[in-house]
Amino acid sequence: MSWFHALILGIVQGLTEYLPVSSSGHLTIGNYLFGIDGDANLSFSIAVHVATVLSTCFILWKEIVWIFKDLFKFKWNEGTKYTVNILISMIPVAIVGFCLKDTVEAIFNPEVAQARFGNGLFIVACCLMLTAALLAFSYWAKPRQREHISPWHAFVIGIAQALAVLPGLSRSGSTIATGLLLGNKKERLAQFSFLMVIPPILGEALLDVKDLLFPDAEAAAEAASMASISPVALIVGFLAAFVVGCIACKWMINIVKKGKLIWFALYCAIVSVLCFVLPYICC
């Protein structure tokens, strides 16, 4: 991976992590267009995901400080309730991450899609169309807006986040749209959606670091045959993801407040169609 490819993919990660268009789906598309093996640069994936977590912390630092201040008062207050809701939202993604991650990755791997459907982007295309439908439905539905996110709603939103492990199914789009359909207030949803993803991403990054440092024999043999990413490309990708992530995070919060998610539904539908036909155009 060159520094230019790292720059483009870092920008894509930083932008699409927050916009409801699926970062994993767009990175898969980027890797496909650049001819990059997505599994060959685990260190790059770790770097750009950590960068987007840091951008969330940078933009939402006031909310994070408020949560910790209330939490360490050791009382049942608003900050404690918020923390409990975040922990509840993590339950579904923890189950998927620890019990089903390898199965999901094996089933929905682009190479498997290529063998089954003759199109390595087939799964991404289907999931992007599902994201488009979910965003459109949440836009037209007009449920009553509740002031606070309940523990039950946090759990359901967590299920939406767990399902977004599929490439092309947007995490932010799924969680925000699900929260809107449940009737939660738009102003609170974007912040909750972005804060609830911090622990799972950091947890996944730690597991990836473990695999990177202590690979099994088969993974070590594969890694030895793959081209490593240069430190320059790694730094470029990290900085690009962080800077663009800060801009996208702030932008997305304002977009959710205004309720203009329908344009992202249209975008996802268009990209989905392109993913269906792109492999045949390129051949």
CSV table of C-alpha atoms in Angstrom, one decimal:
chain,number,residue,atom,x,y,z
A,1,MET,CA,0.0,0.0,0.0
A,2,SER,CA,1.5,3.4,-1.1
A,3,TRP,CA,1.1,6.6,1.0
A,4,PHE,CA,-1.4,7.8,-1.6
A,5,HIS,CA,-3.6,4.8,-1.2
A,6,ALA,CA,-3.3,5.2,2.6
A,7,LEU,CA,-4.3,8.9,2.3
A,8,ILE,CA,-7.4,8.0,0.2
A,9,LEU,CA,-8.5,5.1,2.4
A,10,GLY,CA,-7.8,7.2,5.6
A,11,ILE,CA,-10.1,9.9,4.2
A,12,VAL,CA,-12.7,7.3,3.3
A,13,GLN,CA,-12.6,5.8,6.8
A,14,GLY,CA,-12.7,9.1,8.6
A,15,LEU,CA,-15.7,10.3,6.5
A,16,THR,CA,-17.8,7.1,6.3
A,17,GLU,CA,-17.3,6.1,9.9
A,18,TYR,CA,-19.7,8.8,10.9
A,19,LEU,CA,-21.8,9.4,7.8
A,20,PRO,CA,-24.5,6.7,7.4
A,21,VAL,CA,-23.0,5.1,4.3
A,22,SER,CA,-20.9,2.2,5.8
A,23,SER,CA,-17.1,2.6,6.4
A,24,SER,CA,-16.5,-1.1,5.9
A,25,GLY,CA,-18.4,-1.2,2.7
A,26,HIS,CA,-16.5,1.8,1.3
A,27,LEU,CA,-13.1,0.4,2.4
A,28,THR,CA,-14.0,-2.8,0.7
A,29,ILE,CA,-14.8,-0.9,-2.5
A,30,GLY,CA,-11.5,1.1,-2.1
A,31,ASN,CA,-9.5,-2.0,-1.7
A,32,TYR,CA,-11.2,-3.6,-4.7
A,33,LEU,CA,-10.4,-0.6,-6.9
A,34,PHE,CA,-6.8,-0.3,-5.7
A,35,GLY,CA,-6.2,-4.0,-5.9
A,36,ILE,CA,-5.3,-4.2,-2.2
A,37,ASP,CA,-5.9,-7.3,-0.1
A,38,GLY,CA,-8.0,-6.0,2.8
A,39,ASP,CA,-6.6,-8.6,5.2
A,40,ALA,CA,-3.0,-7.9,4.2
A,41,ASN,CA,-2.7,-4.6,6.2
A,42,LEU,CA,-4.2,-5.3,9.6
A,43,SER,CA,-2.0,-2.6,11.2
A,44,PHE,CA,-3.5,0.0,8.8
A,45,SER,CA,-7.0,-1.1,9.8
A,46,ILE,CA,-6.1,-0.7,13.5
A,47,ALA,CA,-4.6,2.7,12.9
A,48,VAL,CA,-7.5,4.2,11.1
A,49,HIS,CA,-10.1,2.8,13.5
A,50,VAL,CA,-8.2,4.1,16.5
A,51,ALA,CA,-7.9,7.5,14.7
A,52,THR,CA,-11.7,7.7,14.3
A,53,VAL,CA,-12.2,6.9,18.0
A,54,LEU,CA,-9.8,9.7,18.9
A,55,SER,CA,-11.7,12.1,16.6
A,56,THR,CA,-14.9,11.1,18.5
A,57,CYS,CA,-13.2,11.9,21.8
A,58,PHE,CA,-11.9,15.2,20.5
A,59,ILE,CA,-15.3,16.4,19.3
A,60,LEU,CA,-17.4,15.0,22.1
A,61,TRP,CA,-14.9,15.7,24.9
A,62,LYS,CA,-17.4,17.8,27.0
A,63,GLU,CA,-19.9,14.9,27.0
A,64,ILE,CA,-17.2,12.4,27.9
A,65,VAL,CA,-15.9,14.6,30.8
A,66,TRP,CA,-19.6,15.0,32.0
A,67,ILE,CA,-20.1,11.2,32.0
A,68,PHE,CA,-16.9,10.5,34.0
A,69,LYS,CA,-17.6,13.4,36.5
A,70,ASP,CA,-21.1,12.0,37.2
A,71,LEU,CA,-19.8,8.4,37.2
A,72,PHE,CA,-17.2,9.1,39.9
A,73,LYS,CA,-19.7,10.7,42.2
A,74,PHE,CA,-20.8,7.1,42.8
A,75,LYS,CA,-24.5,8.1,42.7
A,76,TRP,CA,-27.4,7.2,40.5
A,77,ASN,CA,-27.4,10.3,38.3
A,78,GLU,CA,-27.8,11.2,34.7
A,79,GLY,CA,-24.1,10.4,33.9
A,80,THR,CA,-24.4,7.0,35.6
A,81,LYS,CA,-27.6,6.2,33.6
A,82,TYR,CA,-25.9,7.2,30.4
A,83,THR,CA,-23.0,4.9,31.2
A,84,VAL,CA,-25.3,2.0,32.0
A,85,ASN,CA,-27.1,2.5,28.7
A,86,ILE,CA,-23.8,2.4,26.8
A,87,LEU,CA,-22.8,-0.8,28.6
A,88,ILE,CA,-26.2,-2.3,27.7
A,89,SER,CA,-25.8,-1.3,24.1
A,90,MET,CA,-22.5,-3.2,24.1
A,91,ILE,CA,-24.0,-6.6,25.0
A,92,PRO,CA,-25.2,-7.6,21.4
A,93,VAL,CA,-21.9,-6.5,19.8
A,94,ALA,CA,-19.9,-8.4,22.4
A,95,ILE,CA,-21.8,-11.6,21.7
A,96,VAL,CA,-21.3,-11.2,18.0
A,97,GLY,CA,-17.6,-10.2,18.4
A,98,PHE,CA,-16.6,-13.1,20.7
A,99,CYS,CA,-18.9,-15.8,19.4
A,100,LEU,CA,-19.7,-15.2,15.8
A,101,LYS,CA,-17.1,-12.8,14.4
A,102,ASP,CA,-15.1,-15.5,12.5
A,103,THR,CA,-18.3,-17.1,11.2
A,104,VAL,CA,-19.6,-13.8,9.9
A,105,GLU,CA,-16.3,-12.8,8.3
A,106,ALA,CA,-16.0,-16.2,6.6
A,107,ILE,CA,-19.6,-16.1,5.2
A,108,PHE,CA,-19.5,-12.5,4.1
A,109,ASN,CA,-15.9,-12.4,2.9
A,110,PRO,CA,-15.6,-10.7,-0.6
A,111,GLU,CA,-13.7,-13.8,-1.9
A,112,VAL,CA,-16.6,-16.0,-0.9
A,113,ALA,CA,-19.0,-13.6,-2.6
A,114,GLN,CA,-16.8,-13.7,-5.7
A,115,ALA,CA,-16.9,-17.5,-5.7
A,116,ARG,CA,-20.6,-17.8,-5.1
A,117,PHE,CA,-22.0,-14.8,-7.1
A,118,GLY,CA,-19.2,-13.9,-9.5
A,119,ASN,CA,-19.0,-10.5,-7.8
A,120,GLY,CA,-16.8,-9.7,-4.9
A,121,LEU,CA,-18.9,-6.7,-4.0
A,122,PHE,CA,-22.2,-8.5,-4.1
A,123,ILE,CA,-22.6,-8.6,-0.3
A,124,VAL,CA,-21.6,-5.0,0.0
A,125,ALA,CA,-24.2,-4.0,-2.6
A,126,CYS,CA,-27.0,-5.9,-0.8
A,127,CYS,CA,-26.1,-4.4,2.6
A,128,LEU,CA,-25.8,-0.9,1.1
A,129,MET,CA,-29.3,-1.3,-0.3
A,130,LEU,CA,-30.5,-2.4,3.1
A,131,THR,CA,-28.9,0.7,4.7
A,132,ALA,CA,-30.7,2.8,2.1
A,133,ALA,CA,-34.1,1.2,2.9
A,134,LEU,CA,-33.5,1.7,6.7
A,135,LEU,CA,-32.6,5.3,6.3
A,136,ALA,CA,-35.5,6.0,4.1
A,137,PHE,CA,-38.0,4.3,6.4
A,138,SER,CA,-36.7,6.2,9.4
A,139,TYR,CA,-37.0,9.5,7.5
A,140,TRP,CA,-40.7,8.9,6.5
A,141,ALA,CA,-41.7,7.4,9.8
A,142,LYS,CA,-42.8,10.0,12.4
A,143,PRO,CA,-42.8,8.4,15.8
A,144,ARG,CA,-43.1,10.4,19.0
A,145,GLN,CA,-39.8,11.7,20.2
A,146,ARG,CA,-38.8,10.7,23.7
A,147,GLU,CA,-36.4,12.9,25.7
A,148,HIS,CA,-34.3,10.1,27.1
A,149,ILE,CA,-33.0,6.8,25.7
A,150,SER,CA,-34.2,3.9,27.8
A,151,PRO,CA,-32.2,0.8,28.7
A,152,TRP,CA,-34.4,-1.3,26.4
A,153,HIS,CA,-33.9,1.1,23.5
A,154,ALA,CA,-30.2,1.1,24.2
A,155,PHE,CA,-30.2,-2.7,23.9
A,156,VAL,CA,-32.2,-2.6,20.6
A,157,ILE,CA,-29.8,0.0,19.2
A,158,GLY,CA,-27.0,-2.2,20.3
A,159,ILE,CA,-28.5,-5.0,18.2
A,160,ALA,CA,-28.5,-2.7,15.2
A,161,GLN,CA,-24.8,-2.0,15.9
A,162,ALA,CA,-24.0,-5.7,16.1
A,163,LEU,CA,-25.7,-6.4,12.8
A,164,ALA,CA,-23.6,-3.6,11.2
A,165,VAL,CA,-20.6,-6.0,11.3
A,166,LEU,CA,-21.8,-6.9,7.8
A,167,PRO,CA,-19.8,-5.0,5.1
A,168,GLY,CA,-22.1,-2.3,3.6
A,169,LEU,CA,-24.5,-2.1,6.5
A,170,SER,CA,-23.7,1.3,8.1
A,171,ARG,CA,-23.2,1.2,11.8
A,172,SER,CA,-24.1,4.9,12.3
A,173,GLY,CA,-26.9,4.6,9.9
A,174,SER,CA,-28.3,1.5,11.5
A,175,THR,CA,-28.1,2.8,15.1
A,176,ILE,CA,-29.4,6.3,14.3
A,177,ALA,CA,-32.2,5.0,12.1
A,178,THR,CA,-33.2,2.4,14.7
A,179,GLY,CA,-33.2,5.0,17.5
A,180,LEU,CA,-35.4,7.3,15.4
A,181,LEU,CA,-37.9,4.5,14.7
A,182,LEU,CA,-38.0,3.8,18.4
A,183,GLY,CA,-39.0,7.4,18.9
A,184,ASN,CA,-35.9,8.8,20.5
A,185,LYS,CA,-35.0,12.5,20.2
A,186,LYS,CA,-32.7,13.3,17.3
A,187,GLU,CA,-30.4,15.6,19.3
A,188,ARG,CA,-29.4,12.9,21.7
A,189,LEU,CA,-29.2,10.0,19.2
A,190,ALA,CA,-26.1,11.1,17.2
A,191,GLN,CA,-24.0,11.6,20.3
A,192,PHE,CA,-25.2,8.3,21.8
A,193,SER,CA,-24.5,6.5,18.6
A,194,PHE,CA,-20.9,7.9,18.4
A,195,LEU,CA,-20.1,7.4,22.1
A,196,MET,CA,-21.5,3.8,22.2
A,197,VAL,CA,-19.1,2.7,19.5
A,198,ILE,CA,-15.9,3.7,21.4
A,199,PRO,CA,-15.6,0.7,23.7
A,200,PRO,CA,-16.3,-1.9,20.9
A,201,ILE,CA,-13.8,-0.3,18.5
A,202,LEU,CA,-11.1,-0.1,21.1
A,203,GLY,CA,-11.8,-3.7,22.2
A,204,GLU,CA,-11.6,-4.9,18.6
A,205,ALA,CA,-8.4,-3.0,18.0
A,206,LEU,CA,-6.9,-4.6,21.1
A,207,LEU,CA,-7.9,-8.1,19.8
A,208,ASP,CA,-6.4,-7.2,16.4
A,209,VAL,CA,-3.2,-6.0,18.1
A,210,LYS,CA,-3.0,-9.4,19.9
A,211,ASP,CA,-3.4,-11.2,16.6
A,212,LEU,CA,-0.8,-9.0,15.0
A,213,LEU,CA,1.7,-9.5,17.8
A,214,PHE,CA,0.9,-13.2,18.5
A,215,PRO,CA,-0.4,-14.8,15.3
A,216,ASP,CA,-1.0,-18.5,15.0
A,217,ALA,CA,1.1,-20.5,12.7
A,218,GLU,CA,-1.2,-20.2,9.7
A,219,ALA,CA,-1.7,-16.5,10.1
A,220,ALA,CA,2.1,-16.0,10.5
A,221,ALA,CA,2.7,-17.9,7.3
A,222,GLU,CA,0.2,-15.7,5.5
A,223,ALA,CA,1.5,-12.5,7.0
A,224,ALA,CA,5.0,-13.4,5.9
A,225,SER,CA,3.9,-13.6,2.3
A,226,MET,CA,2.1,-10.3,2.4
A,227,ALA,CA,3.6,-6.9,1.7
A,228,SER,CA,3.9,-4.9,4.9
A,229,ILE,CA,2.7,-1.3,5.0
A,230,SER,CA,5.4,1.4,5.4
A,231,PRO,CA,5.5,3.7,8.5
A,232,VAL,CA,4.9,6.7,6.3
A,233,ALA,CA,1.7,5.2,4.8
A,234,LEU,CA,0.5,4.3,8.3
A,235,ILE,CA,1.0,7.8,9.6
A,236,VAL,CA,-0.6,9.4,6.6
A,237,GLY,CA,-3.7,7.1,6.9
A,238,PHE,CA,-3.9,7.8,10.6
A,239,LEU,CA,-3.8,11.6,10.3
A,240,ALA,CA,-6.2,11.6,7.4
A,241,ALA,CA,-8.7,9.5,9.3
A,242,PHE,CA,-8.4,11.6,12.4
A,243,VAL,CA,-8.8,15.0,10.7
A,244,VAL,CA,-11.6,14.0,8.4
A,245,GLY,CA,-13.2,12.1,11.2
A,246,CYS,CA,-13.4,15.3,13.3
A,247,ILE,CA,-15.1,17.1,10.5
A,248,ALA,CA,-17.5,14.3,9.7
A,249,CYS,CA,-18.4,13.7,13.4
A,250,LYS,CA,-19.4,17.4,13.9
A,251,TRP,CA,-21.2,17.5,10.5
A,252,MET,CA,-23.2,14.3,11.1
A,253,ILE,CA,-24.5,15.6,14.5
A,254,ASN,CA,-25.9,18.7,12.8
A,255,ILE,CA,-27.3,16.6,9.9
A,256,VAL,CA,-29.2,14.3,12.4
A,257,LYS,CA,-30.6,17.3,14.2
A,258,LYS,CA,-32.0,18.6,10.9
A,259,GLY,CA,-33.3,15.2,10.0
A,260,LYS,CA,-31.8,15.1,6.4
A,261,LEU,CA,-30.9,11.4,6.3
A,262,ILE,CA,-32.9,10.8,3.1
A,263,TRP,CA,-30.0,12.0,0.9
A,264,PHE,CA,-27.8,9.4,2.4
A,265,ALA,CA,-30.4,6.8,1.6
A,266,LEU,CA,-30.3,7.9,-2.1
A,267,TYR,CA,-26.5,7.8,-2.1
A,268,CYS,CA,-26.4,4.3,-0.6
A,269,ALA,CA,-28.9,3.1,-3.2
A,270,ILE,CA,-26.8,4.5,-6.0
A,271,VAL,CA,-23.5,3.1,-4.7
A,272,SER,CA,-25.3,-0.3,-4.2
A,273,VAL,CA,-26.3,-0.4,-7.9
A,274,LEU,CA,-22.7,0.6,-8.9
A,275,CYS,CA,-21.4,-2.3,-6.7
A,276,PHE,CA,-23.6,-4.7,-8.6
A,277,VAL,CA,-22.4,-3.6,-12.0
A,278,LEU,CA,-18.8,-2.4,-11.3
A,279,PRO,CA,-17.1,-5.8,-11.5
A,280,TYR,CA,-18.6,-6.5,-14.9
A,281,ILE,CA,-17.7,-3.0,-16.2
A,282,CYS,CA,-14.1,-3.5,-15.0
A,283,CYS,CA,-13.7,-6.9,-16.6
